Amino acid sequence: MKRLSKKIYMDNHATTPMDPRVLKAMMPYLKGKFGNAASGTHFFGREAAEAVERARGQTAKLINAEPREIVFTSGATESNNLALKGAAWANKDKGAHIVTVATEHKSVLDPCKRLSFEGFRVTYLPVKKDGMLDLSDLEKAISAKTILISVMLANNEIGTLQPIAEIGRIAREKGVLFHCDAAQAVGKIPVDTEALGVDLMSFNAHKIYGPKGVGALYVRKRGSQVRVLPLVDGGGHEVGLRSGTLNVPGIVGFGKACDICRREMKVESKRLEGLRNRLSQGILNGLSECVVNGGERNRLPNNLNVSFPGVRADDVIKGLGGIAVSSGSACLSTSPDSSYVLRAIGLSEDLAYSTIRFGLGRFNTQGEVDKVIRRVVSAIKRLRHTKVGHV
Ligand SMILES: *Cc1c(COP(=O)(O)O)cnc(C)c1O
């Protein structure tokens, strides 16, 4: 226990620890309440189905959607695949052009790449220094052949928030479907499917203190009819869009996680923003020549991404001892390539390798932030000093 408590987890963009209240809500569905939600003939099945529908309501409420607009999946990767491939296949007759952004998550970029092998044309919009796309670039990219726009709400590396409501207006005006990957934003900042004008939106449980392996795709049912084809065929679960026996405990946990975020988000994101600003100030005061990546405004309250010229992020992280932060993004940590997101905002290869991402979360304290500041500052001073010594 003692050793555990000394470790500091500050990589909440990769995943979040489960909230004990979520685990408590899930437990009965891992034990006695084991029914198949599709077994309508008996009590066990109906009990599971009721739990799923309660969770569907909690999930919908967090994003101002209707319960029937929620399709449960295995996570945001699957939701992104379903949205992109499903909408592209279903709307092929209208055209075969998709518009997305260079800094999207791999689970958007790779389905786009797959679709391009199938004959779809994909435009990847560039971003500015702060990570924002230029709305006039978007408008210019849309043609009569465009069937789908996909832009993320919050970037998982640099925390940039894209102008989703404006993009939603443009998409509607042009009659183009609009998908948004909101995995980093839901539960952290207000996300309202009506206000944003999205047709499809992906998010998941494990980034909001829920279990891994469960997520949702929001599919608009109000007003325009959004056509999407399934990736997984079978029993016709989730209105035919995602066959397979429902992950009842996971879905119950997801619902509970959404409910907690809806109630506590306002106070909690203020607290996180305060901690993030303290971390940022502490690091900038302690070290010369740091570069904060992403814009100052329009960013996630819990994100800090800093480049430390002259030192390698991996060396810094090795020197931190027991502090979990990330160099680049978790999804890429197996690849030796520098972050394509950092390159897209204009960082050199060298500077990209000198970059650390801090992701604050619900269980971080001010004491932890102060410890991280001290350790980061001294680790980098040490590395910079050694370097000078070598010259
Ligand atoms: C984490 C993440 C995903 C993938 O979510 P999984 O549920 O882990 O598949 C997709 N998009 C963004 C922006 C993410 O941060």
XYZ file of C-alpha atoms and ligand atoms in Angstrom, residues 13-14 74-78 80 105 107 152 154-156 181-184 204 206-207 214 331, ligand 1:
38
model
C -5.412 11.089 -21.363
C -4.288 7.475 -21.859
C -16.419 -1.725 -27.155
C -14.871 1.753 -26.995
C -14.066 4.876 -28.951
C -11.899 3.010 -31.476
C -14.854 0.862 -32.481
C -14.882 5.780 -34.756
C -6.587 10.055 -33.363
C -8.656 5.323 -34.816
C -12.305 15.597 -33.003
C -10.420 17.706 -27.915
C -6.998 16.557 -29.002
C -5.519 13.735 -26.918
C -14.484 12.001 -31.832
C -15.223 13.371 -28.368
C -13.336 10.756 -26.311
C -11.171 13.329 -24.513
C -15.905 5.835 -24.094
C -12.253 4.376 -19.556
C -11.373 8.038 -20.113
C -17.000 -0.093 -23.390
C -1.296 4.906 -28.558
C -8.553 7.120 -26.184
C -9.039 7.712 -27.457
C -9.635 6.933 -28.456
C -9.716 5.412 -28.353
O -10.579 5.006 -27.356
P -10.653 3.463 -26.890
O -11.924 3.388 -26.107
O -9.446 3.249 -26.055
O -10.690 2.622 -28.092
C -10.101 7.563 -29.575
N -10.004 8.882 -29.726
C -9.433 9.670 -28.807
C -9.366 11.140 -29.021
C -8.930 9.110 -27.644
O -8.341 9.893 -26.743
